Coordinates of C-alpha atoms (C1' of nucleotides) and ligand atoms in Angstrom, one line a residue:
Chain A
X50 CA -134.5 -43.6 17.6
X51 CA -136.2 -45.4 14.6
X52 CA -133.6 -47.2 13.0
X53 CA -133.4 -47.6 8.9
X54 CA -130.7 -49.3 7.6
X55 CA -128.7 -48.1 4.9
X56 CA -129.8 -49.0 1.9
X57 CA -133.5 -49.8 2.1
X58 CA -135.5 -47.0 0.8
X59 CA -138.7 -47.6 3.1
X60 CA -139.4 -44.4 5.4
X61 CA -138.1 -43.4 8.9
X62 CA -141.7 -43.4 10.9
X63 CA -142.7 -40.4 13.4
X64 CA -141.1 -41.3 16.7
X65 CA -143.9 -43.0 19.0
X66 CA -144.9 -42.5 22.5
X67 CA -144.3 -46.0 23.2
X68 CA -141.3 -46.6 21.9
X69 CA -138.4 -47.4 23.6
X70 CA -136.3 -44.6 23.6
X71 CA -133.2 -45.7 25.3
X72 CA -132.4 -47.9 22.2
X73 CA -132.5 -44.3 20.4
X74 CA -129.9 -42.9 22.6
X75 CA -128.1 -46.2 22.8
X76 CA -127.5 -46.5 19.3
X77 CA -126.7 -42.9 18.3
X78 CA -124.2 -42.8 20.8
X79 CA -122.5 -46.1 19.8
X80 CA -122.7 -44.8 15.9
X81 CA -121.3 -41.6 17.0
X82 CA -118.1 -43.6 18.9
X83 CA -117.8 -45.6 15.8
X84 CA -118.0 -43.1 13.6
X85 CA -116.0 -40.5 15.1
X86 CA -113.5 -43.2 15.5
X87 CA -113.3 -44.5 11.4
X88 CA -113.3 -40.2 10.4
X89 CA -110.4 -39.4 12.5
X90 CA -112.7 -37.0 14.6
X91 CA -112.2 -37.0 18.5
X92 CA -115.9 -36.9 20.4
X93 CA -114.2 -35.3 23.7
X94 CA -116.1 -35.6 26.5
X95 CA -117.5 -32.4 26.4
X96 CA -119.1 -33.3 22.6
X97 CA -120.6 -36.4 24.1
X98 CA -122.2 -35.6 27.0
X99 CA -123.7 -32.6 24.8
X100 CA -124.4 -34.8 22.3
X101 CA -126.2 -37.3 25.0
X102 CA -128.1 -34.0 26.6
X103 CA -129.5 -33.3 23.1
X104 CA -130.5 -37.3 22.4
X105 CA -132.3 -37.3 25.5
X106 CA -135.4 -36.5 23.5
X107 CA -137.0 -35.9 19.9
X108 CA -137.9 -32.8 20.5
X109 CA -135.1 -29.8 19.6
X110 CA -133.4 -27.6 22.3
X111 CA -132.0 -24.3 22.3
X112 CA -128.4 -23.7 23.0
X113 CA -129.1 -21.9 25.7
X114 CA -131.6 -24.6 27.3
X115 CA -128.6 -26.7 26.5
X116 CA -126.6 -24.7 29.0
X117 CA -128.7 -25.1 31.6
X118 CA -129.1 -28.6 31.4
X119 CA -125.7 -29.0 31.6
X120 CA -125.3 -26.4 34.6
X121 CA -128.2 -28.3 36.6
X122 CA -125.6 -31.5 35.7
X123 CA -122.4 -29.6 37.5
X124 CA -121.2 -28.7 34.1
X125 CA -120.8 -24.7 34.2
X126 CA -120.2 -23.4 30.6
X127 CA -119.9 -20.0 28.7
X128 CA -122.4 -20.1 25.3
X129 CA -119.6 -20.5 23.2
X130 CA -118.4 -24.3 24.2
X131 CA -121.5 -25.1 23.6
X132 CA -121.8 -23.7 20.1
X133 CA -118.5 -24.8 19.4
X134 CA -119.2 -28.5 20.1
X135 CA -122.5 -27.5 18.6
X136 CA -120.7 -27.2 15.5
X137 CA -118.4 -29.9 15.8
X138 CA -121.5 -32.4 15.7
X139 CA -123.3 -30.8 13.1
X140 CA -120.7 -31.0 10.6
X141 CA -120.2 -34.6 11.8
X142 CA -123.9 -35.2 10.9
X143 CA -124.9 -36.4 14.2
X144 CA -127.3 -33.5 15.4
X145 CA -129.4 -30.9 13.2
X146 CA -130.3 -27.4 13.6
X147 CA -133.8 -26.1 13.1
X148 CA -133.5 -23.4 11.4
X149 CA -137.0 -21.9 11.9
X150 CA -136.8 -22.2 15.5
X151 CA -132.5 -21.9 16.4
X152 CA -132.5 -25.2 18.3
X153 CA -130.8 -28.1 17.8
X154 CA -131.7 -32.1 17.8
X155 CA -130.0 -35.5 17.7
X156 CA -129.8 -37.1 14.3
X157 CA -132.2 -40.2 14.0
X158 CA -130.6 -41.8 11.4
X159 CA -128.2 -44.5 11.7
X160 CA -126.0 -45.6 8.9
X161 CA -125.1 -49.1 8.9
X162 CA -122.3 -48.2 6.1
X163 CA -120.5 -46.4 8.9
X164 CA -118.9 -43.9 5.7
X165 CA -122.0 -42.3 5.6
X166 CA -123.4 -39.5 7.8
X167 CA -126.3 -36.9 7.5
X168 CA -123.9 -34.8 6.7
X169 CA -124.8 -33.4 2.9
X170 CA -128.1 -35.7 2.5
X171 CA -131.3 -34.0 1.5
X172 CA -133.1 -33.4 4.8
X173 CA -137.1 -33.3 5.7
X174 CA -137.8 -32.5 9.6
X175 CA -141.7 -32.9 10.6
X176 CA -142.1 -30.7 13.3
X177 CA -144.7 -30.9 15.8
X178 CA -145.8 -27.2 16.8
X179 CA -147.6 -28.6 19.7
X180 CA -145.1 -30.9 21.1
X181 CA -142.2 -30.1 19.7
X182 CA -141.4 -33.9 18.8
X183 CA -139.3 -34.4 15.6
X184 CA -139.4 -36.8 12.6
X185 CA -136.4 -37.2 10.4
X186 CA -137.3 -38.9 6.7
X187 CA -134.8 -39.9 4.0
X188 CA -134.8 -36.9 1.6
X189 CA -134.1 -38.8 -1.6
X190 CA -137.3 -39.0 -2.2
X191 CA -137.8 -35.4 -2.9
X192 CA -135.0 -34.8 -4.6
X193 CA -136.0 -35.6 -7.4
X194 CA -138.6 -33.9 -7.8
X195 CA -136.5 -30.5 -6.4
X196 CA -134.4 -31.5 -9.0
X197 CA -137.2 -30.6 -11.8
X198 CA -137.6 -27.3 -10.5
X199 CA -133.5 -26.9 -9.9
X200 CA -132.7 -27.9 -13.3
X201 CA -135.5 -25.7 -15.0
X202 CA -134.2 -22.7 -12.9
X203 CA -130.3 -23.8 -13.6
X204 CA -129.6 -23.7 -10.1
X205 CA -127.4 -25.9 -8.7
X206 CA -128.5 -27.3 -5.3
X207 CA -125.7 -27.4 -2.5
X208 CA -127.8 -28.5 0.3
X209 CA -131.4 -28.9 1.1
X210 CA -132.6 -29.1 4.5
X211 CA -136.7 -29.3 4.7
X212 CA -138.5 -28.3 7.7
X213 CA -142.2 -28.9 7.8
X214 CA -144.1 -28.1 10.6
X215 CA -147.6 -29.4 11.5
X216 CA -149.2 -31.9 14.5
X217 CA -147.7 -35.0 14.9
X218 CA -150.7 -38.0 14.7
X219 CA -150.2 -38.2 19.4
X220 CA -150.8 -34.9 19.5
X221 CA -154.0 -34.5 16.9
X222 CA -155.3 -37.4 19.1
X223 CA -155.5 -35.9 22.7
X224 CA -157.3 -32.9 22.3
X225 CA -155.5 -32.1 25.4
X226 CA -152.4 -30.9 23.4
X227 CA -149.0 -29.7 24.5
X228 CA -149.1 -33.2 26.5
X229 CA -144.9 -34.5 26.6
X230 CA -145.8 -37.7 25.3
X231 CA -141.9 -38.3 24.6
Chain B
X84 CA -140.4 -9.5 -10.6
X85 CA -141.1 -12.8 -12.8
X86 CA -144.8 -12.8 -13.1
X87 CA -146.9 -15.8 -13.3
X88 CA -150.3 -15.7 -13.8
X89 CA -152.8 -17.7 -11.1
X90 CA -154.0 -20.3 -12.6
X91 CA -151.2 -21.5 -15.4
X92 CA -148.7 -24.5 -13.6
X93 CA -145.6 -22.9 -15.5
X94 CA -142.5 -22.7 -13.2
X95 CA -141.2 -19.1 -12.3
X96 CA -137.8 -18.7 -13.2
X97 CA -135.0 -17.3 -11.1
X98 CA -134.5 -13.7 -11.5
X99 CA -132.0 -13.3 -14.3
X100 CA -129.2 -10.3 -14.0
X101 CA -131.0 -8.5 -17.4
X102 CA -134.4 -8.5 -16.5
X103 CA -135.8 -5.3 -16.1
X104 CA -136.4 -5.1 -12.0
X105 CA -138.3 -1.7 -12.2
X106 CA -141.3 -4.1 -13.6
X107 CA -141.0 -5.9 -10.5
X108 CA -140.8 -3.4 -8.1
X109 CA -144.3 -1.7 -9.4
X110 CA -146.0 -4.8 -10.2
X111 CA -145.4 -5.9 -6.4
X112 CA -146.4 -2.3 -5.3
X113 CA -149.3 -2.0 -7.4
X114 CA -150.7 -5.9 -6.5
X115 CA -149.8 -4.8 -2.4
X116 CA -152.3 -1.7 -3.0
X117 CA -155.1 -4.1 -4.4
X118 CA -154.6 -6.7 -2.3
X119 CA -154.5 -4.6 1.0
X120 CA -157.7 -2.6 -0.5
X121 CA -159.7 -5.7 -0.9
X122 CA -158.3 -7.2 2.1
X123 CA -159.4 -4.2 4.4
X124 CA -155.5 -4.0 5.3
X125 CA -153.9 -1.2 5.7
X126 CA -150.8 -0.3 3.9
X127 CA -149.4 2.4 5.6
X128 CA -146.6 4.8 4.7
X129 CA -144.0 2.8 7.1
X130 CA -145.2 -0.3 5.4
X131 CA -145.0 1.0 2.1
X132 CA -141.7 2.5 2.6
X133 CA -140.4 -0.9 4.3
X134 CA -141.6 -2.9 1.2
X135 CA -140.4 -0.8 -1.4
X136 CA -136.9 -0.6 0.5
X137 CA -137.2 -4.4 0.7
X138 CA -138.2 -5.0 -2.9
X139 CA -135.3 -3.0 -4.4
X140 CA -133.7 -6.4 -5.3
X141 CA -134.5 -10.1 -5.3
X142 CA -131.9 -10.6 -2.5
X143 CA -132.6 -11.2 1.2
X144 CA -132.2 -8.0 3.5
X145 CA -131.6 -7.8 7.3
X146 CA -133.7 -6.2 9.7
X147 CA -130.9 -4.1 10.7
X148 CA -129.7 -3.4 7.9
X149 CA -133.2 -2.4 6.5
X150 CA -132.7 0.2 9.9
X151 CA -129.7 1.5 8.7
X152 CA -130.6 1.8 4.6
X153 CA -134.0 3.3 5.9
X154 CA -131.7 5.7 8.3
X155 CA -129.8 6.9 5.2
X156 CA -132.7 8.0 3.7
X157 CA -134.2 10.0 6.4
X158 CA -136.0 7.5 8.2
X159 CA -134.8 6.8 12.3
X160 CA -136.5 4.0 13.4
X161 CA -136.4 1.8 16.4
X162 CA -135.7 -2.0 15.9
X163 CA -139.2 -2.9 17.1
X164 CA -141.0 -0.4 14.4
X165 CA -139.4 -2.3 11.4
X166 CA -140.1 -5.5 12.9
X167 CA -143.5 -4.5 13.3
X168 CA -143.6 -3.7 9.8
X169 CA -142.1 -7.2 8.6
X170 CA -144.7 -8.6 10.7
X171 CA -147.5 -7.2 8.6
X172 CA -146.2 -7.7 5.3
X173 CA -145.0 -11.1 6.0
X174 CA -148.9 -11.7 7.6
X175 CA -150.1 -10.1 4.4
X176 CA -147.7 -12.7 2.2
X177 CA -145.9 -9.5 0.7
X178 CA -142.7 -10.3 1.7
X179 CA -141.1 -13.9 2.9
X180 CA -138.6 -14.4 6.1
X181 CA -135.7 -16.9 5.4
X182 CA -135.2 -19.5 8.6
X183 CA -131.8 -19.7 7.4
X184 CA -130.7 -16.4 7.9
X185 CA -133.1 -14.4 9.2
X186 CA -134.1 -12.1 6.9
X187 CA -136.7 -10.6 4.2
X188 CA -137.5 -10.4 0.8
X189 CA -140.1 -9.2 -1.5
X190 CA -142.6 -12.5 -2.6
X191 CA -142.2 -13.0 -6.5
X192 CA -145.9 -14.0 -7.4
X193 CA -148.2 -11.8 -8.2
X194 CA -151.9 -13.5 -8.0
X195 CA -153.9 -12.3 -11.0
X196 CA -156.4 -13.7 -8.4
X197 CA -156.4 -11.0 -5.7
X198 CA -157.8 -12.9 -3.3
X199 CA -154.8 -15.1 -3.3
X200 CA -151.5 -14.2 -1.2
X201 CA -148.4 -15.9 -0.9
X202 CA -149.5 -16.9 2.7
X203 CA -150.5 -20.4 3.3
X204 CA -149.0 -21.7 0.0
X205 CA -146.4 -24.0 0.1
X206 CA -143.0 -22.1 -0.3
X207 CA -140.6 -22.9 -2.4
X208 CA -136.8 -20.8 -2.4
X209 CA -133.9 -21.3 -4.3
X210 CA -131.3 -18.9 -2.6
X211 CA -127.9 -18.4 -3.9
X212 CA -125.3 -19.0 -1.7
X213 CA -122.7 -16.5 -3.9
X214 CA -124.8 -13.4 -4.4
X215 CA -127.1 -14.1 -2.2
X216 CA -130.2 -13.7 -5.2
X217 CA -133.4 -15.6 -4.0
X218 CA -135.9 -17.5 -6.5
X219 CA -139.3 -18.1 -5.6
X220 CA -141.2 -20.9 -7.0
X221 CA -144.3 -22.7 -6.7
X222 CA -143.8 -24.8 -4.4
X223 CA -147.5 -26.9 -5.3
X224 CA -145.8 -29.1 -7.2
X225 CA -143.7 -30.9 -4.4
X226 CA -146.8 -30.7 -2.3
X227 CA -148.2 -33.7 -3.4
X228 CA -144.5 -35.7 -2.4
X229 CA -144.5 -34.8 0.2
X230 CA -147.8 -35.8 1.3
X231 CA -147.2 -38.8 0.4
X232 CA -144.1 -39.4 3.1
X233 CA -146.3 -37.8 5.7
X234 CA -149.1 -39.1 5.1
X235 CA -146.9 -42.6 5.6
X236 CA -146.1 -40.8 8.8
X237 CA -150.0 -39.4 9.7
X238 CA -148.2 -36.3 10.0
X239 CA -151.0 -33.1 9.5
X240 CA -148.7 -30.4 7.8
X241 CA -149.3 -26.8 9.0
X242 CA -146.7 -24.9 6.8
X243 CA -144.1 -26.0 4.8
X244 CA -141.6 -23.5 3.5
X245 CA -138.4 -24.7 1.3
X246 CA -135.0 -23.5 1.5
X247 CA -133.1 -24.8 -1.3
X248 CA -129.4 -23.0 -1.0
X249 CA -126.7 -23.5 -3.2
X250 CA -125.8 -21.3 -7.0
X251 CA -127.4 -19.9 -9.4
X252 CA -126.4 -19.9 -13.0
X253 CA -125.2 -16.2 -13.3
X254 CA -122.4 -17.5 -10.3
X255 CA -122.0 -20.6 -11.9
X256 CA -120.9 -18.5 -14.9
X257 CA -118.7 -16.3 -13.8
X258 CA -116.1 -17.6 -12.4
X259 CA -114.9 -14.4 -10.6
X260 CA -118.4 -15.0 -8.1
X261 CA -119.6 -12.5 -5.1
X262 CA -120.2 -9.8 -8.4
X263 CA -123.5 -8.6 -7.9
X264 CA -125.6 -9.0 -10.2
X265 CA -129.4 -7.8 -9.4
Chain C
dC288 C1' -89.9 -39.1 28.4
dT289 C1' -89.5 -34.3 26.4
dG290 C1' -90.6 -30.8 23.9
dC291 C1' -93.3 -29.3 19.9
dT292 C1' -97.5 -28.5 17.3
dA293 C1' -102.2 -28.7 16.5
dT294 C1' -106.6 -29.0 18.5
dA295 C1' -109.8 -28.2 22.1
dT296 C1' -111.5 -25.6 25.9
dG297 C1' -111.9 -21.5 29.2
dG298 C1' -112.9 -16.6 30.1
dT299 C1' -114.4 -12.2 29.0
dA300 C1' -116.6 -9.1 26.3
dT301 C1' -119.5 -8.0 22.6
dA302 C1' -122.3 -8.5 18.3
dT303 C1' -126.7 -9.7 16.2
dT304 C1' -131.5 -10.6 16.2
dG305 C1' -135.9 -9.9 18.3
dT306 C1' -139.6 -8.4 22.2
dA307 C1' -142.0 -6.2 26.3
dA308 C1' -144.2 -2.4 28.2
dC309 C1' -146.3 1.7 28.0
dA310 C1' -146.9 6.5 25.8
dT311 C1' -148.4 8.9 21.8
dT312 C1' -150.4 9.6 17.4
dA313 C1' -153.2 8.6 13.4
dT314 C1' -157.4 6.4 11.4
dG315 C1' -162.1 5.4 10.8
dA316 C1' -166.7 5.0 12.3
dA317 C1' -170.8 6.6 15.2
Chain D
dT278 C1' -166.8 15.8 17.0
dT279 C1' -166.0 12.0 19.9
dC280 C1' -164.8 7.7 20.7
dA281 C1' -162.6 3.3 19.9
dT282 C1' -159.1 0.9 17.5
dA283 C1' -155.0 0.4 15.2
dA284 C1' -150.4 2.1 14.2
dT285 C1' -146.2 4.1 15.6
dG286 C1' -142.8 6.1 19.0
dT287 C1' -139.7 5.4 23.1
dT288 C1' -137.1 3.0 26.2
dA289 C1' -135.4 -0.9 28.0
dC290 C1' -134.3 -5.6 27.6
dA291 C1' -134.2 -10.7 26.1
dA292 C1' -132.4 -14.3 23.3
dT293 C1' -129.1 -16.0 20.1
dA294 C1' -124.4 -16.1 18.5
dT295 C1' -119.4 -14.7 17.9
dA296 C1' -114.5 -12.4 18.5
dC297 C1' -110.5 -12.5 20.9
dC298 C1' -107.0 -14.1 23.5
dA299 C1' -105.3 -17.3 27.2
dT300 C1' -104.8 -22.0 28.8
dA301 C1' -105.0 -26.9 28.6
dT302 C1' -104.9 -31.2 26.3
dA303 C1' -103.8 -34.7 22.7
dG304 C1' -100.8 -36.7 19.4
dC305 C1' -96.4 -36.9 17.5
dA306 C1' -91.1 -36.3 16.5
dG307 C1' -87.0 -36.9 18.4
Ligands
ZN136 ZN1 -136.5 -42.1 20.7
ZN137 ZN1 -146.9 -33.7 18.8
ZN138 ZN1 -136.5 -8.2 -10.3
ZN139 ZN1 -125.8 -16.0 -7.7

DNA sequence: CTGCTATATGGTATATTGTAACATTATGAA
DNA sequence: TTCATAATGTTACAATATACCATATAGCAG
């Protein structure tokens, strides 16, 4: 997962073919521990090993997918623990939902300042429509340019989540698309 | 409906709770007419009737709920015929879908130009989480920001549609929110 | 440790949103 | 008119998400 620290303001890159994603999963799931840990909030073992099932790419999956990820793993479970511990991660920052497609993904941010979560920053998702890889940016940029149209409408912003869909730079190379190059 | 003209770079306002809507509803009717004319669309009766049902206020209406206000009036549909409908008019940039809640509403802008349509710009909507009233702005002016972070990312955008939730100044006002006030 | 309380999970049914497949009807052009 | 295409009707179903109540577990008071 493409790590940014805190407080530099350079941008979180695409996620590459090449890169090595079991430092993504490694470090989300450490943040998560620590995190989870300093807010009082109890990852059970049931929200990790979800949370690890949806880290196991960049690319979003559906709740139901989900499901039978888990139920190819041994892990039989009705559609609402999953939604539930759904929930419970989302509000703790550490996956999204896409709301154009209902799916979810693992956060790609990790906060040094372990206060901090994705929780009520400004979100931008690039979404590749041919491989479904994902590319989470820093938001501030934006917002304050949202904030000149906000402030000229009187309209005061609660949350912004920004999904932009497109073709990642892998996939407008290989004219071969659809390709997993994750 | 707030009406901007093509070619000025002025900011539509959200809808205010005195403006006269009936000016809305026939300026969107009357633009759909021309537009589908010149587009060699055709806006059937269904379609009509969806679209006017849908541009009765600047809030976002269900698909079921469109069935069921349709069915009060005389009109038994099946799911699929409605969705049908929204298909067109959203093809036809007539109406918008929101990701975050699935559901409709009439576009704001009419194009002086009526080659133009409200389909491959960049979208721009400030919905209010209270009383659920949706502004629609020109979202051209963020374009350019964006770019810049994914160009940084060599990231081809597709589509990019903006969901801005959070209140608008009418809720902010009152302090007794939920009152409608389209 | 024991019992209490709050939180998390299980189990079942159901609500909500959206489509597939095929028949019928309306439209527009030859 | 006749034919081809597009639109709508009809029925069944898929995909996504939640309600409701029972059970289990974690953390704490005594
Ligand atoms: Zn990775
Ligand atoms: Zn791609
Ligand atoms: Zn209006
Ligand atoms: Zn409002």
């Amino acid at each position: 997962m493409p790590h940014n620290h805190a407080h530099d303001h350079s941008l979180s890159l695409f996620p590459t073919d090449d890169h090595d994603h079991s430092d993504c999963t490694s470090n989300l799931m450490s943040y998560a521990e620590q995190f989870c840990e300093k807010k009082g909030l109890r990852l059970t073992k049931l929200r990790r090993d979800i949370l690890k099932e949806i880290a196991a790419s960049h690319k979003a999956i559906g709740a139901y997918q989900l499901l039978d990820s888990l139920a190819a793993n041994g892990k039989k479970l009705a559609p609402i623990s999953v939604y539930r511990s759904l929930d419970f991660l989302q509000e703790a920052g550490l996956i999204h939902r896409l709301e154009s497609t209902n799916s979810y993904f693992a956060c790609q941010r990790n906060f040094e300042d372990d206060e901090r979560a994705c929780t009520n920053e400004p979100l931008l998702f690039l979404i590749c429509d041919d491989c479904g890889t994902i590319g989470e940016v820093d938001g501030t940029a934006i917002e304050s340019l949202i904030g000149d149209v906000t402030s000229k409408a009187q309209f005061a912003v609660e949350r912004s989540q920004l999904e932009i869909r497109g073709m990642c730079l892998s996939c407008q190379q290989s004219e071969t698309p659809g390709a997993s190059h994750e």
